[in-house]
mmCIF file of C-alpha atoms in Angstrom:
data_model
loop_
_atom_site.group_PDB
_atom_site.id
_atom_site.type_symbol
_atom_site.label_atom_id
_atom_site.label_comp_id
_atom_site.label_asym_id
_atom_site.label_seq_id
_atom_site.Cartn_x
_atom_site.Cartn_y
_atom_site.Cartn_z
ATOM 1 C CA UNK H 1 95.482 77.101 107.265
ATOM 2 C CA UNK H 2 95.715 80.048 104.873
ATOM 3 C CA UNK H 3 97.930 82.613 104.126
ATOM 4 C CA UNK H 4 98.678 86.426 105.223
ATOM 5 C CA UNK H 5 100.278 88.700 102.685
ATOM 6 C CA UNK H 6 101.927 92.474 102.507
ATOM 7 C CA UNK H 7 102.617 94.057 99.252
ATOM 8 C CA UNK H 8 105.123 96.980 99.423
ATOM 9 C CA UNK H 9 105.909 99.286 96.506
ATOM 10 C CA UNK H 10 108.981 101.250 96.608
ATOM 11 C CA UNK H 11 109.326 103.361 93.253
ATOM 12 C CA UNK H 12 109.187 100.511 90.652
ATOM 13 C CA UNK H 13 109.765 97.456 92.689
ATOM 14 C CA UNK H 14 107.079 95.418 94.569
ATOM 15 C CA UNK H 15 107.514 93.225 97.309
ATOM 16 C CA UNK H 16 105.107 90.804 98.095
ATOM 17 C CA UNK H 17 105.457 88.935 101.265
ATOM 18 C CA UNK H 18 103.546 85.811 102.089
ATOM 19 C CA UNK H 19 103.195 83.984 105.491
ATOM 20 C CA UNK H 20 101.404 80.973 106.249
ATOM 21 C CA UNK H 21 101.036 77.796 104.301
ATOM 22 C CA UNK H 22 100.375 78.140 100.188
ATOM 23 C CA UNK H 23 98.274 74.991 100.014
ATOM 24 C CA UNK H 24 94.964 74.058 98.095
ATOM 25 C CA UNK H 25 92.912 76.430 100.626
ATOM 26 C CA UNK H 26 95.210 79.174 99.979
ATOM 27 C CA UNK H 27 95.569 79.542 96.415
ATOM 28 C CA UNK H 28 92.848 81.624 96.104
ATOM 29 C CA UNK H 29 93.765 84.245 98.374
ATOM 30 C CA UNK H 30 97.237 84.122 96.841
ATOM 31 C CA UNK H 31 95.538 84.904 93.397
ATOM 32 C CA UNK H 32 93.733 87.716 94.926
ATOM 33 C CA UNK H 33 96.911 89.000 96.483
ATOM 34 C CA UNK H 34 98.552 88.700 92.963
ATOM 35 C CA UNK H 35 95.319 90.797 91.452
ATOM 36 C CA UNK H 36 96.020 93.382 93.955
ATOM 37 C CA UNK H 37 99.746 93.546 93.014
ATOM 38 C CA UNK H 38 98.744 93.603 89.436
ATOM 39 C CA UNK H 39 96.521 96.792 90.140
ATOM 40 C CA UNK H 40 98.971 98.550 92.234
ATOM 41 C CA UNK H 41 102.396 99.022 91.071
ATOM 42 C CA UNK H 42 104.588 98.777 88.131
ATOM 43 C CA UNK H 43 108.131 97.141 87.291
ATOM 44 C CA UNK H 44 109.237 93.606 88.944
ATOM 45 C CA UNK H 45 107.783 92.129 91.739
ATOM 46 C CA UNK H 46 109.841 90.101 94.371
ATOM 47 C CA UNK H 47 107.505 87.603 96.193
ATOM 48 C CA UNK H 48 109.119 86.952 99.592
ATOM 49 C CA UNK H 49 108.567 83.143 101.325
ATOM 50 C CA UNK H 50 110.826 83.945 104.240
ATOM 51 C CA UNK H 51 107.633 83.330 106.257
ATOM 52 C CA UNK H 52 106.051 80.593 104.155
ATOM 53 C CA UNK H 53 105.766 77.191 105.975
ATOM 54 C CA UNK H 54 105.441 75.396 102.900
ATOM 55 C CA UNK H 55 103.548 74.930 99.862
ATOM 56 C CA UNK H 56 102.068 72.099 97.990
ATOM 57 C CA UNK H 57 101.771 71.123 94.349
ATOM 58 C CA UNK H 58 98.757 73.407 94.192
ATOM 59 C CA UNK H 59 100.845 76.256 95.534
ATOM 60 C CA UNK H 60 103.726 76.270 93.195
ATOM 61 C CA UNK H 61 101.187 76.110 90.157
ATOM 62 C CA UNK H 62 99.899 79.084 91.944
ATOM 63 C CA UNK H 63 103.226 80.854 91.766
ATOM 64 C CA UNK H 64 103.685 80.048 88.234
ATOM 65 C CA UNK H 65 100.222 81.219 87.331
ATOM 66 C CA UNK H 66 101.296 84.486 89.117
ATOM 67 C CA UNK H 67 104.393 84.832 86.922
ATOM 68 C CA UNK H 68 102.355 84.372 83.692
ATOM 69 C CA UNK H 69 99.719 86.975 84.911
ATOM 70 C CA UNK H 70 102.289 89.539 85.754
ATOM 71 C CA UNK H 71 104.033 88.860 82.590
ATOM 72 C CA UNK H 72 100.741 89.588 80.718
ATOM 73 C CA UNK H 73 100.852 93.087 82.359
ATOM 74 C CA UNK H 74 104.504 93.298 81.579
ATOM 75 C CA UNK H 75 105.994 92.556 85.153
ATOM 76 C CA UNK H 76 108.446 90.197 85.962
ATOM 77 C CA UNK H 77 108.117 87.767 89.372
ATOM 78 C CA UNK H 78 111.055 86.913 91.460
ATOM 79 C CA UNK H 79 111.224 84.817 94.426
ATOM 80 C CA UNK H 80 113.317 84.856 97.778
ATOM 81 C CA UNK H 81 113.366 81.916 100.311
ATOM 82 C CA UNK H 82 111.487 79.181 98.497
ATOM 83 C CA UNK H 83 110.555 76.443 101.100
ATOM 84 C CA UNK H 84 113.153 73.910 101.964
ATOM 85 C CA UNK H 85 110.612 70.927 101.245
ATOM 86 C CA UNK H 86 110.524 71.675 97.419
ATOM 87 C CA UNK H 87 111.824 73.366 94.528
ATOM 88 C CA UNK H 88 109.711 75.472 91.722
ATOM 89 C CA UNK H 89 109.694 73.634 88.707
ATOM 90 C CA UNK H 90 107.844 75.709 86.082
ATOM 91 C CA UNK H 91 106.436 74.325 83.006
ATOM 92 C CA UNK H 92 108.143 75.253 79.639
ATOM 93 C CA UNK H 93 105.574 77.836 78.808
ATOM 94 C CA UNK H 94 105.915 79.923 82.043
ATOM 95 C CA UNK H 95 108.288 83.086 82.080
ATOM 96 C CA UNK H 96 111.650 82.568 83.836
ATOM 97 C CA UNK H 97 111.373 83.186 87.615
ATOM 98 C CA UNK H 98 114.791 84.269 89.365
ATOM 99 C CA UNK H 99 115.098 82.944 92.969
ATOM 100 C CA UNK H 100 117.068 84.648 95.469
ATOM 101 C CA UNK H 101 118.498 83.169 98.700
ATOM 102 C CA UNK H 102 116.809 85.809 100.722
ATOM 103 C CA UNK H 103 115.225 89.229 100.290
ATOM 104 C CA UNK H 104 118.197 91.384 100.987
ATOM 105 C CA UNK H 105 119.938 89.346 97.867
ATOM 106 C CA UNK H 106 116.732 90.278 95.958
ATOM 107 C CA UNK H 107 116.645 93.612 96.588
ATOM 108 C CA UNK H 108 120.429 94.397 95.848
ATOM 109 C CA UNK H 109 120.164 93.013 92.703
ATOM 110 C CA UNK H 110 117.774 95.679 91.882
ATOM 111 C CA UNK H 111 120.248 98.046 93.478
ATOM 112 C CA UNK H 112 117.992 98.805 96.540
ATOM 113 C CA UNK H 113 119.026 98.396 99.955
ATOM 114 C CA UNK H 114 117.215 96.189 102.286
ATOM 115 C CA UNK H 115 115.613 98.417 105.356
ATOM 116 C CA UNK H 116 115.949 101.730 103.288
ATOM 117 C CA UNK H 117 113.240 104.163 103.209
ATOM 118 C CA UNK H 118 112.371 105.280 100.097
ATOM 119 C CA UNK H 119 110.394 108.111 98.798
ATOM 120 C CA UNK H 120 107.086 107.139 97.634
ATOM 121 C CA UNK H 121 106.969 103.754 99.436
ATOM 122 C CA UNK H 122 103.041 102.665 99.721
ATOM 123 C CA UNK H 123 101.774 99.474 101.697
ATOM 124 C CA UNK H 124 99.123 97.002 101.927
ATOM 125 C CA UNK H 125 98.250 93.791 104.084
ATOM 126 C CA UNK H 126 96.090 91.438 104.998
ATOM 127 C CA UNK H 127 94.455 92.038 108.629
ATOM 128 C CA UNK H 128 96.154 89.216 109.994
ATOM 129 C CA UNK H 129 99.249 90.596 109.061
ATOM 130 C CA UNK H 130 101.672 92.115 112.107
ATOM 131 C CA UNK H 131 101.452 95.835 112.064
ATOM 132 C CA UNK H 132 104.337 96.524 114.287
ATOM 133 C CA UNK H 133 105.678 98.896 111.837
ATOM 134 C CA UNK H 134 108.526 96.568 110.276
ATOM 135 C CA UNK H 135 110.000 97.060 107.077
ATOM 136 C CA UNK H 136 109.404 95.101 104.135
ATOM 137 C CA UNK H 137 110.922 91.542 104.622
ATOM 138 C CA UNK H 138 111.571 91.624 107.977
#
């Protein structure tokens, strides 16, 4: 099993929503999504894991590598709704990774209301991500 992803940018805030299982087979696809994020936005990135079914040790390492990659680009990474089957324990040289209970809380911490349509919204997604017109994180 692999992952699907959607990246939404609203003003200076990016939301990378991930679904599926972030295991060894999905790490490369996740790294590709992070490359997409680095090239198409500025400011903090919230990785929304609400639809993630779980992650492996390799998946957790991919998250910490994403935090490093974004930090090198002058951006930060935050997480929402980490899987219940594990907690993220980055090593000592990893940038801080704030964790929020849900996407609404993460958006509130950035003074953005969940589901609010903001000027300048852009969205990219994998072909497997549902295209039913939903808002970021819903």
